[in-house]
Amino acid sequence: MSALSDPKGYWADLTRSEQGVLAFIVGFAGLLLVGLLTGALAPTYFLYLVGLAGMYALLSFGLNSQWGFTGLINFSVAAFFGVGAYGTALMSASSSPIAGDVLPIVGLVVALGVAALLALAIGIPTLRLRADYLAIASLGLAEVVRLVVLNERQFTNGSAGVRGIPPFFEGVPVLATLPETMPGLAVRPLPGTTIVLETPFWSALLNVAIVLGFVGISYAVLRRAHRSPWGRVLRTIRSDEDLARALGKNTYGFKMQSFVLGSVIMALAGVFYAHLNLFVSPGDLDPVTTFYVWVAVILGGSGSNRGALFGGFVIVAIREGTRFLNEFAWIPIDVAPLRLLLIGVLIVVLMRYRPQGVLPPQRELIWPKVVDEAPDRPDSGVREAKAGGGDD
Amino acid sequence: MVFDYLASGLVFSSIIVLGSIGLSLIYSIADFANFAHGDTMTVGAYAAFLTFGAVGGLGGSVLGLPLGFFVALVAGIVVAAVVAVLTEKVVYDGMNAGSIELLITSIGIAFVYRAIIQIGFGADFTRYEVQTLRPIEALLPYGIRVTQHDVAIVLSALVLVGSLHTLLQYSDLGRKMRAMADNPDLARVSGIRTDRVKLWTWIIGAGLAGSGGVFLGLYNQLSPRMGFNLLLLIFAAVILGGIGSVYGAMLGGFLIGMINQLTPVLSDIALLTDMGALLPLVPDSFGITIGIEYANAIAFVIMVAVLLVRPNGIAGEAT
């Protein structure tokens, strides 16, 4: 059933919360469109925000494949993100103290490799134990990674950060020089407003294309993995690890795979961030990032990939939206603690009143074909399909 | 020099012990890792800060501290306990959730505490308006630089830990708490009012944390992040001692606090710093210097090592 061929039926088929989210997205997109057309929102900044939202969506995917799929509590999202960002930055930046001037693609591979090794190192001692040990150890890991980046000046430049990171497609024919070769365009979307599109716009557009590529690939992989027998084992571990073990599954191995997979996706977000911002510093490893991502995943619905996508976008809206609060003089306090308060209250309220999130995983866990072929009452169809599919 | 590090280690570990006992108690009786424990310490510290500002010195002084400070200490303990009990009643109690969900909620609670303190007091460092003292003269010849305040911290911590020991071993409540930590269901069917015991656990755990926060503010400075920054050390102490064991938490807290303050000694060990010169096949300039900035990282390494070798900690039962 497609939204285009049968919009009415598509709408009726959605759950209540799905309808709400869809209406919210359409309304928000409309608002952004108005902002773009009237020139209130600069297109380059808009594309930067889309890039940032894509980055948060990637981080949420990573956390979702750990917490949402398997129930692993990872409080060092910021550390894996930082490993990704610093990994590629130290490889490819011109001011890098260790390697430098390597192709960003190589930097990507190195960064993901280091993140995978780090995930293994923290997973080995903790994943055999109760879930809260991983939570405690990963909170410590985030602090240690931050300390190392801050203090090992001979490797990381310390608090000065790493400058001179090339764009992602450096060294690739055509794409590397694409933003410069594109002509400047003057667009008149409405009478009286003129928007000039030049090199910064094209490079921002290229960045958005990169992040959409990353998000698209990760989404496709995770969706496939989530529905596969492998994903079913992870879900079983999340709801009852003893059961999974009784069924003969090596739960330690499965948990490790899920943890490494999630950490690599987080590092991918970091790689993108380094090439988006072209500068990384220890400030990017702020532990608060971790909890933004947690809010995104819990809000979206733990275990749901599209929920994680939605949560990632909401978080960017909160982060960039509250930035403007500082400009209002009548608010006497700084925005930083207000944001912290907002995150804290969101976590508590969500866990207290709606732990399943806005878009809990329902049909997305099952092959759509099974649902479509089910008899009139889709609910019982879903249940039967679940019972039929869960026994391998 | 080593004596000086040992002395400051003793002071610092008193603070860690006060934090880790409460965390361990709540871990074993409320059955979840309370990530808001560090920020409960911050709450205690700032409550004492407010009270001390309001009541002033009140004349007289014990160990260089005016009597008003002890009033403030009690206020810090009471406020931390009240805040924790309110949180338990309003948030955790109504949740029909497992320990993992409670754990995630507690990190939200931690942010709420910290954000409110930061809104009220700003993000900067502050101090109690207590006169800073010179180190005790009699100990200076031995290279030990401790003030009377440090002595007050250690003594107060000893009193608090001692009374907790008495409470746990000899009082009715203590026996109920130990029973509940051991097996909550069995405790319940034996007629113990587990709700009430749980409430007392929160009061005692958060009260000890509050006192730890007050002493931390006296030992260093106050800042909204002070408790959260200590959380890693406290968790390391609890895991080293064995989760759920109060006496393990005391021992773990003592060791972690000591090691933390002894970190400067590591950079004096020739084996590490001149490793290149001592070992063959390694370049002469090679050496590992672990500066004091890695004091928290060492606690983390110890924690991971304990999880690998003996996940139940020193005092926990081996699996």
XYZ file of C-alpha atoms in Angstrom:
711
model
C 0.000 0.000 0.000
C 1.620 3.199 -1.094
C 1.012 6.697 0.177
C 0.748 8.036 -3.370
C -1.656 5.597 -4.959
C -4.063 5.484 -2.026
C -3.427 8.360 0.389
C -6.734 7.955 2.203
C -6.269 4.272 2.847
C -2.656 4.883 3.862
C -3.769 7.466 6.421
C -6.478 5.213 7.804
C -4.009 2.362 8.097
C -1.679 4.314 10.371
C -1.852 4.157 14.144
C -2.886 7.269 16.004
C 0.641 8.219 16.969
C 1.847 7.633 13.420
C -0.824 10.022 12.194
C 0.285 12.597 14.750
C 3.931 12.276 13.772
C 3.105 12.485 10.076
C 1.010 15.610 10.601
C 3.809 17.121 12.683
C 6.409 16.380 10.004
C 4.233 17.817 7.222
C 3.526 20.935 9.281
C 7.181 21.418 10.193
C 8.316 20.888 6.600
C 5.737 23.452 5.475
C 7.073 25.930 8.018
C 10.640 25.391 6.797
C 9.507 25.793 3.190
C 7.867 29.114 3.992
C 11.055 30.216 5.738
C 13.134 29.240 2.708
C 10.863 30.902 0.167
C 10.636 34.184 2.028
C 14.382 34.241 2.580
C 14.069 34.155 6.385
C 16.093 30.943 6.431
C 19.310 31.053 4.416
C 19.521 27.975 2.169
C 23.120 27.250 3.155
C 22.241 27.303 6.855
C 19.200 25.169 6.152
C 21.373 22.585 4.423
C 23.818 22.694 7.349
C 20.896 21.919 9.662
C 19.823 19.045 7.449
C 23.371 17.727 7.592
C 23.365 18.014 11.377
C 20.006 16.274 11.561
C 21.371 13.476 9.397
C 24.327 13.193 11.763
C 22.032 12.891 14.784
C 19.927 10.372 12.906
C 23.080 8.275 12.358
C 23.978 8.512 16.058
C 20.427 7.488 16.944
C 20.638 4.531 14.561
C 23.833 3.467 16.289
C 22.343 3.722 19.758
C 19.117 2.128 18.598
C 20.947 -0.925 17.329
C 22.510 -1.260 20.798
C 19.754 -0.204 23.177
C 16.716 -0.618 20.953
C 17.607 -3.989 19.455
C 19.585 -5.691 22.190
C 19.013 -3.653 25.339
C 22.640 -2.607 25.782
C 23.046 0.662 27.691
C 25.795 2.708 26.099
C 26.578 6.003 27.808
C 29.614 6.727 25.629
C 27.937 7.731 22.385
C 29.980 10.945 22.467
C 33.198 8.943 22.773
C 32.525 6.793 19.701
C 31.406 9.887 17.837
C 34.640 11.589 18.880
C 36.744 8.589 17.873
C 35.172 8.764 14.427
C 35.690 12.510 14.124
C 39.250 12.468 15.463
C 40.126 9.319 13.541
C 39.415 10.838 10.169
C 40.622 14.309 11.210
C 44.031 13.061 12.367
C 44.455 11.045 9.195
C 43.425 13.652 6.661
C 43.936 17.115 8.143
C 46.827 19.247 7.029
C 47.615 20.274 10.631
C 47.425 16.735 12.002
C 50.294 15.940 14.379
C 50.551 12.270 13.431
C 49.612 11.380 9.874
C 47.912 14.007 7.801
C 47.029 14.539 4.159
C 45.721 11.047 3.628
C 42.587 10.639 1.511
C 39.442 11.089 3.652
C 38.182 7.714 2.448
C 41.195 6.100 4.124
C 40.482 8.226 7.197
C 36.949 6.855 7.222
C 38.196 3.274 7.209
C 40.741 3.971 9.970
C 38.180 5.777 12.119
C 35.635 2.991 11.850
C 38.313 0.409 12.577
C 39.446 2.204 15.721
C 35.843 2.562 16.896
C 35.260 -1.156 16.376
C 38.400 -1.998 18.373
C 37.356 0.336 21.181
C 33.898 -1.242 21.249
C 35.496 -4.699 21.500
C 37.763 -3.525 24.294
C 34.889 -2.223 26.402
C 32.562 -5.054 25.426
C 34.858 -7.909 26.481
C 34.817 -7.142 30.214
C 31.201 -5.977 30.466
C 28.942 -7.843 28.056
C 29.092 -11.100 29.975
C 27.703 -9.334 33.035
C 24.406 -7.658 33.925
C 23.363 -4.782 31.672
C 24.146 -2.069 34.234
C 27.865 -2.875 34.232
C 28.085 -1.755 30.614
C 26.270 1.449 31.546
C 28.763 2.231 34.312
C 31.841 1.225 32.320
C 30.762 3.150 29.226
C 30.208 6.290 31.293
C 33.814 5.901 32.406
C 35.017 5.196 28.886
C 33.551 8.468 27.649
C 35.474 10.340 30.332
C 38.723 8.506 29.580
C 38.495 9.119 25.825
C 37.885 12.801 26.518
C 40.859 12.948 28.907
C 43.165 11.270 26.405
C 42.133 13.575 23.561
C 42.537 16.602 25.788
C 45.898 15.699 27.286
C 47.864 13.788 24.638
C 48.909 16.960 22.825
C 51.599 15.266 20.766
C 48.930 13.089 19.116
C 45.771 15.169 19.107
C 46.784 18.843 19.447
C 44.984 18.880 22.805
C 42.528 21.663 23.471
C 43.574 23.527 20.322
C 41.770 20.952 18.209
C 42.573 19.833 14.681
C 42.196 22.303 11.826
C 42.547 22.011 8.081
C 40.358 18.965 7.548
C 39.639 18.573 3.835
C 36.105 18.019 2.511
C 35.037 14.411 2.282
C 35.524 14.063 -1.488
C 39.062 15.465 -1.515
C 41.073 13.634 -4.142
C 38.054 12.150 -5.878
C 37.805 13.293 -9.501
C 34.891 15.594 -10.413
C 33.279 15.524 -6.943
C 36.225 17.236 -5.223
C 35.900 20.389 -7.295
C 32.181 20.203 -7.925
C 31.167 23.087 -5.604
C 33.652 25.442 -7.297
C 32.698 24.495 -10.820
C 28.954 24.835 -10.281
C 27.691 28.196 -11.550
C 26.342 30.785 -9.164
C 22.587 30.972 -9.395
C 20.219 33.752 -8.426
C 16.811 32.337 -7.585
C 13.650 34.383 -7.197
C 11.207 32.057 -5.474
C 8.804 34.891 -4.664
C 8.614 38.316 -6.166
C 10.866 40.666 -4.250
C 13.187 38.049 -2.698
C 16.383 36.993 -4.333
C 18.515 34.141 -3.087
C 21.994 33.758 -4.518
C 23.347 30.227 -4.605
C 27.127 30.044 -4.777
C 29.999 27.750 -3.852
C 29.100 27.441 -0.111
C 25.616 26.366 -1.099
C 26.877 23.713 -3.470
C 29.350 22.326 -0.971
C 26.605 22.252 1.680
C 24.404 20.425 -0.802
C 27.196 17.936 -1.409
C 27.496 17.400 2.363
C 23.784 16.750 2.594
C 24.104 14.243 -0.234
C 26.886 12.479 1.687
C 24.927 12.302 4.920
C 21.784 11.194 3.128
C 23.882 8.466 1.555
C 25.219 7.384 4.964
C 21.758 7.544 6.553
C 20.156 5.693 3.652
C 22.701 2.882 3.666
C 22.597 2.507 7.460
C 18.803 2.565 7.467
C 18.591 -0.103 4.776
C 21.167 -2.300 6.514
C 19.584 -1.926 9.958
C 16.055 -2.493 8.676
C 17.147 -5.655 6.950
C 19.178 -6.776 9.974
C 16.366 -6.038 12.387
C 13.924 -8.302 10.565
C 16.438 -11.052 9.906
C 16.883 -14.093 12.127
C 19.901 -12.270 13.592
C 17.690 -9.347 14.575
C 15.140 -11.688 16.108
C 17.809 -13.160 18.353
C 18.765 -9.642 19.453
C 15.148 -8.859 20.275
C 14.879 -12.053 22.244
C 18.008 -11.130 24.205
C 16.490 -7.764 24.978
C 13.279 -9.168 26.374
C 14.727 -12.252 28.055
C 18.386 -13.104 27.847
C 18.013 -16.378 29.715
C 15.454 -17.511 27.172
C 17.823 -16.749 24.307
C 20.534 -18.714 26.066
C 18.179 -21.585 26.709
C 17.457 -21.656 22.981
C 21.141 -22.309 22.413
C 22.175 -18.834 21.326
C 25.580 -17.486 22.232
C 24.185 -14.290 23.697
C 27.625 -12.836 24.432
C 28.545 -13.099 20.762
C 25.284 -11.577 19.585
C 25.545 -8.727 22.093
C 29.096 -8.045 20.988
C 28.105 -7.945 17.321
C 25.264 -5.562 18.045
C 27.494 -3.348 20.209
C 30.263 -3.135 17.607
C 27.773 -2.477 14.813
C 26.180 0.392 16.736
C 29.544 1.878 17.694
C 30.739 1.815 14.082
C 27.612 3.675 12.971
C 28.229 6.289 15.688
C 31.807 6.671 14.443
C 30.432 7.121 10.919
C 28.446 10.081 12.229
C 31.688 11.434 13.690
C 33.493 11.052 10.359
C 30.752 12.994 8.641
C 30.843 15.684 11.336
C 34.607 16.191 10.916
C 34.224 16.748 7.175
C 31.154 18.940 7.669
C 32.690 21.220 10.278
C 36.297 20.962 8.966
C 37.478 21.426 12.563
C 37.283 19.153 15.592
C 38.133 19.965 19.199
C 37.725 18.183 22.548
C 34.557 20.244 23.050
C 32.876 17.972 20.503
C 33.296 15.104 22.986
C 30.994 16.754 25.524
C 29.091 13.947 27.287
C 25.855 15.874 26.813
C 25.821 14.732 23.163
C 25.370 11.195 24.454
C 22.179 12.136 26.216
C 20.785 14.124 23.301
C 21.033 10.888 21.385
C 19.423 8.959 24.224
C 16.489 11.348 24.213
C 16.238 10.934 20.437
C 16.086 7.148 20.695
C 13.672 6.971 23.639
C 11.467 9.668 22.138
C 11.391 7.998 18.750
C 10.687 4.605 20.232
C 13.361 2.196 21.401
C 13.908 -0.462 18.793
C 12.351 1.483 15.961
C 14.648 2.700 13.189
C 12.222 5.233 11.804
C 11.615 6.390 15.387
C 15.367 6.956 15.710
C 15.315 8.920 12.453
C 12.440 11.056 13.722
C 14.099 11.530 17.137
C 17.335 12.650 15.473
C 15.521 15.417 13.619
C 13.598 16.523 16.716
C 16.848 16.815 18.674
C 18.361 19.149 16.080
C 15.187 21.227 16.214
C 15.556 21.467 20.023
C 19.273 22.215 19.895
C 19.153 24.841 17.195
C 15.811 26.186 18.331
C 16.999 26.904 21.871
C 20.094 28.616 20.483
C 17.956 31.624 19.559
C 16.639 31.916 23.125
C 19.877 33.610 24.142
C 19.008 36.562 21.951
C 15.942 37.402 23.974
C 17.036 39.721 26.737
C 14.051 39.025 28.960
C 15.249 35.518 29.722
C 17.613 36.157 32.600
C 19.457 32.845 32.550
C 21.851 31.105 30.271
C 20.466 28.576 27.808
C 22.939 25.790 28.679
C 21.318 24.774 31.999
C 17.852 25.166 30.471
C 18.775 22.675 27.769
C 20.169 20.339 30.406
C 16.923 20.675 32.343
C 14.923 19.978 29.200
C 16.931 16.825 28.465
C 16.581 15.627 32.043
C 12.850 16.278 32.185
C 12.353 14.649 28.767
C 14.211 11.510 29.859
C 12.259 11.257 33.118
C 8.853 12.004 31.602
C 9.379 9.623 28.690
C 10.589 6.789 30.894
C 7.819 7.451 33.402
C 4.815 7.912 31.135
C 5.689 6.623 27.676
C 8.676 4.272 27.785
C 7.789 2.868 24.371
C 8.247 6.274 22.714
C 6.221 8.038 20.057
C 6.730 5.515 17.282
C 7.094 2.146 18.965
C 8.195 -0.625 16.633
C 5.137 -2.518 15.481
C 4.717 -3.594 11.910
C 8.227 -2.667 10.993
C 9.437 -5.783 12.776
C 7.592 -8.013 10.363
C 7.967 -8.474 6.635
C 5.283 -6.210 5.116
C 4.139 -8.997 2.792
C 2.933 -11.009 5.757
C 0.788 -8.147 7.009
C -0.655 -7.379 3.585
C -1.712 -10.968 3.027
C -3.290 -11.226 6.430
C -7.075 -11.533 6.658
C -9.403 -8.640 7.434
C -8.428 -8.124 11.024
C -4.836 -7.033 10.780
C -4.259 -7.294 14.544
C -4.748 -11.008 14.677
C -2.795 -11.300 11.446
C 0.096 -9.547 13.065
C -0.042 -11.823 16.036
C -0.160 -14.966 13.975
C 2.649 -13.760 11.815
C 4.695 -13.071 14.901
C 4.003 -16.493 16.331
C 4.752 -18.136 13.012
C 7.967 -16.264 12.401
C 9.515 -16.444 15.820
C 10.230 -20.116 16.105
C 13.421 -20.471 14.131
C 56.200 13.465 49.873
C 54.555 10.044 49.950
C 53.277 10.783 53.453
C 51.613 13.921 52.181
C 49.911 12.008 49.374
C 48.791 9.363 51.852
C 47.328 12.017 54.130
C 45.399 13.734 51.372
C 44.386 10.286 50.122
C 42.883 9.617 53.529
C 40.867 12.825 53.377
C 39.722 12.257 49.823
C 38.823 8.636 50.443
C 36.628 9.669 53.385
C 34.547 11.626 50.880
C 34.504 8.767 48.368
C 33.507 6.309 51.103
C 30.541 8.490 52.115
C 29.402 8.567 48.485
C 29.966 4.911 47.706
C 28.190 3.546 50.816
C 24.985 5.313 49.831
C 25.271 4.183 46.227
C 25.862 0.600 47.299
C 22.933 0.629 49.764
C 20.534 1.959 47.131
C 21.951 -0.438 44.564
C 21.227 -3.431 46.758
C 17.868 -2.422 48.218
C 16.204 -0.312 45.519
C 17.919 -2.596 42.980
C 19.260 -0.178 40.410
C 22.414 1.800 39.671
C 21.496 5.321 40.713
C 23.283 7.671 38.326
C 21.807 10.633 40.209
C 23.856 9.791 43.294
C 26.698 12.130 42.402
C 24.289 14.985 41.893
C 22.639 14.187 45.236
C 26.043 15.018 46.711
C 25.970 18.333 44.842
C 22.506 19.018 46.267
C 23.844 18.464 49.796
C 26.818 20.732 49.174
C 24.719 23.610 47.880
C 22.091 23.198 50.611
C 24.895 23.570 53.147
C 26.203 26.562 51.206
C 22.827 28.296 51.434
C 22.337 27.437 55.097
C 25.818 28.550 56.064
C 25.258 31.834 54.286
C 22.000 32.279 56.216
C 22.988 31.255 59.763
C 26.562 32.518 59.667
C 29.303 31.322 61.981
C 27.339 31.250 65.298
C 30.570 31.849 67.174
C 32.799 29.176 68.638
C 34.808 26.800 66.525
C 35.768 23.158 66.431
C 38.832 22.195 64.384
C 38.845 25.543 62.600
C 35.215 25.249 61.612
C 32.590 27.578 63.098
C 29.596 25.948 64.755
C 27.387 27.326 62.005
C 29.177 25.040 59.579
C 28.022 21.980 61.483
C 24.470 23.312 61.324
C 25.005 23.668 57.583
C 26.340 20.097 57.430
C 23.165 18.810 59.069
C 21.102 20.921 56.677
C 22.995 19.457 53.706
C 22.327 15.912 54.936
C 18.640 16.629 55.568
C 18.038 18.391 52.254
C 19.798 15.655 50.264
C 17.702 13.019 52.038
C 14.451 14.951 51.536
C 15.187 15.541 47.847
C 15.989 11.871 47.333
C 12.850 10.719 49.144
C 10.703 13.130 47.143
C 12.276 11.871 43.920
C 11.631 8.279 44.987
C 8.005 9.067 45.842
C 7.241 11.184 42.787
C 9.236 9.414 40.101
C 10.655 5.971 40.836
C 7.891 4.669 43.086
C 5.113 4.952 40.531
C 7.118 3.362 37.760
C 6.313 -0.203 37.029
C 9.723 -0.764 35.523
C 12.787 -2.945 35.778
C 16.186 -1.867 37.029
C 17.347 -0.876 33.534
C 14.511 1.594 33.028
C 15.095 3.026 36.506
C 18.780 3.425 35.677
C 17.992 5.472 32.572
C 15.452 7.539 34.496
C 18.023 8.263 37.180
C 20.339 9.882 34.648
C 17.493 12.209 33.715
C 17.026 12.998 37.407
C 20.753 13.744 37.654
C 20.439 16.315 34.875
C 17.394 17.898 36.492
C 19.258 18.327 39.819
C 22.327 19.745 38.120
C 20.370 22.071 35.840
C 18.351 23.508 38.728
C 21.511 24.115 40.772
C 23.172 25.718 37.771
C 20.174 27.976 37.180
C 20.144 29.005 40.846
C 23.860 29.421 41.502
C 25.518 29.791 38.097
C 28.101 27.475 36.590
C 31.108 29.003 38.369
C 33.079 27.660 41.281
C 32.210 28.924 44.753
C 33.547 28.339 48.232
C 32.141 28.191 51.720
C 32.907 31.373 53.571
C 35.168 29.540 55.958
C 38.572 30.946 56.694
C 41.256 28.988 54.840
C 43.697 27.555 57.326
C 47.407 26.991 57.302
C 48.597 23.377 57.458
C 49.002 22.003 60.956
C 52.493 23.030 62.155
C 53.267 19.867 64.097
C 53.025 17.681 61.007
C 55.030 19.877 58.642
C 58.429 18.368 59.566
C 57.175 15.039 58.236
C 56.207 16.680 54.927
C 52.498 16.327 55.628
C 50.406 19.326 54.755
C 46.942 18.847 56.210
C 44.704 21.492 57.714
C 42.371 21.163 60.678
C 39.539 21.090 58.153
C 40.949 17.898 56.679
C 41.068 16.371 60.143
C 37.452 17.441 60.661
C 36.437 15.740 57.400
C 38.099 12.453 58.348
C 36.712 12.482 61.891
C 33.163 13.318 60.775
C 33.303 10.609 58.134
C 34.491 8.139 60.774
C 31.593 9.101 63.049
C 29.063 8.722 60.237
C 30.465 5.406 59.025
C 30.685 4.139 62.600
C 27.066 4.978 63.322
C 26.009 3.308 60.074
C 27.883 0.187 61.150
C 26.109 0.219 64.514
C 22.780 0.766 62.802
C 23.266 -2.082 60.354
C 24.603 -4.580 62.870
C 22.627 -3.901 66.027
C 19.388 -2.131 65.221
C 16.139 -3.623 64.069
C 16.129 -1.467 60.947
C 19.648 -2.591 60.091
C 18.689 -6.248 60.339
C 15.672 -5.612 58.103
C 17.845 -3.784 55.605
C 20.338 -6.601 55.470
C 17.532 -9.099 55.060
C 16.065 -7.093 52.236
C 19.370 -6.676 50.479
C 19.840 -10.403 50.703
C 16.448 -11.481 49.376
C 13.647 -8.927 49.006
C 10.896 -11.491 48.448
C 11.854 -13.555 51.455
C 12.046 -10.375 53.537
C 8.569 -9.423 52.440
C 6.924 -12.733 53.244
C 8.639 -12.686 56.617
C 6.561 -9.645 57.473
C 9.091 -6.901 56.891
C 7.478 -3.743 55.553
C 9.763 -3.469 52.579
C 8.382 -0.099 51.459
C 9.363 1.463 54.740
C 12.802 -0.123 54.708
C 13.317 1.129 51.156
C 12.405 4.644 52.240
C 14.914 4.486 55.098
C 17.534 3.251 52.667
C 16.991 6.313 50.512
C 17.183 8.565 53.570
C 20.422 7.005 54.810
C 22.050 6.663 51.402
C 21.200 10.175 50.252
C 22.023 11.648 53.660
C 25.508 10.123 53.546
C 25.883 11.379 49.986
C 24.832 14.845 51.121
C 27.469 14.859 53.854
C 30.034 13.661 51.333
C 29.064 16.568 49.093
C 29.455 19.085 51.924
C 32.933 17.756 52.698
C 33.868 17.729 49.025
C 32.915 21.398 48.863
C 35.074 22.067 51.910
C 37.992 20.036 50.543
C 37.903 21.513 47.038
C 35.279 23.939 45.789
C 31.627 23.859 44.910
C 30.466 23.673 41.318
C 27.326 22.220 39.737
C 29.407 19.477 38.129
C 31.246 18.455 41.313
C 29.094 15.425 42.027
C 28.750 14.190 38.475
C 32.523 14.353 38.066
C 32.888 12.171 41.146
C 30.378 9.597 39.914
C 32.963 7.581 37.987
C 35.168 7.258 41.094
C 32.206 6.250 43.256
C 31.060 3.614 40.809
C 34.626 2.314 40.558
C 34.713 2.085 44.349
C 31.379 0.234 44.520
C 32.382 -2.232 41.792
C 35.805 -2.776 43.357
C 34.164 -3.469 46.709
C 31.389 -5.576 45.246
C 27.957 -4.235 44.363
C 25.534 -4.448 47.251
C 28.130 -4.904 49.958
C 28.294 -1.915 52.290
C 31.590 -2.975 53.819
C 32.947 -3.672 50.350
C 31.941 -0.157 49.363
C 33.858 1.226 52.353
C 36.973 -0.710 51.402
C 36.573 0.107 47.702
C 36.047 3.777 48.452
C 39.122 3.840 50.651
C 41.297 2.190 47.997
C 39.996 4.289 45.093
C 40.395 7.520 47.065
C 43.937 6.587 48.069
C 44.980 5.571 44.564
C 43.441 8.733 43.184
C 45.546 10.947 45.405
C 48.641 8.790 44.996
C 48.634 9.302 41.197
C 51.541 11.816 41.326
C 53.722 9.043 42.723
C 53.318 7.147 39.467
C 55.267 9.793 37.584
C 58.144 9.318 40.025
C 58.514 5.615 39.416
C 61.659 5.186 37.348
C 60.520 1.899 35.844
C 57.703 3.645 34.007
C 59.270 6.965 33.074
C 62.627 5.617 31.946
C 61.288 2.429 30.452
C 63.214 3.054 27.235
C 66.558 3.225 29.003
C 65.897 0.145 31.118
C 64.407 -2.192 28.570
C 66.229 -3.486 25.505
C 64.688 -3.067 22.032
C 62.767 0.027 23.130
C 63.938 3.510 22.130
C 65.667 5.314 24.975
C 63.278 8.221 24.958
C 60.285 5.959 25.456
C 58.549 6.264 28.797
C 55.084 6.289 30.241
C 54.313 9.297 32.345
C 50.921 9.266 33.942
C 50.099 12.762 35.044
C 47.528 13.741 37.656
C 45.114 14.556 34.843
C 44.677 10.805 34.445
C 43.658 10.187 38.068
C 40.084 9.393 37.004
C 41.300 7.239 34.135
C 43.207 5.044 36.597
C 40.009 4.431 38.542
C 38.399 3.405 35.259
C 41.223 0.998 34.450
C 40.923 -0.556 37.911
C 37.178 -0.900 37.414
C 37.589 -2.660 34.059
C 40.264 -4.928 35.525
C 37.955 -5.882 38.403
C 35.134 -6.605 35.969
C 37.447 -8.885 33.982
C 38.980 -10.768 36.886
C 36.417 -10.716 39.668
C 33.163 -9.046 38.631
C 31.683 -9.485 42.082
C 34.371 -7.348 43.666
C 36.504 -7.888 46.735
C 33.715 -8.486 49.208
C 31.201 -10.055 46.834
C 30.760 -13.781 46.664
C 32.724 -15.354 43.865
C 30.625 -16.904 41.152
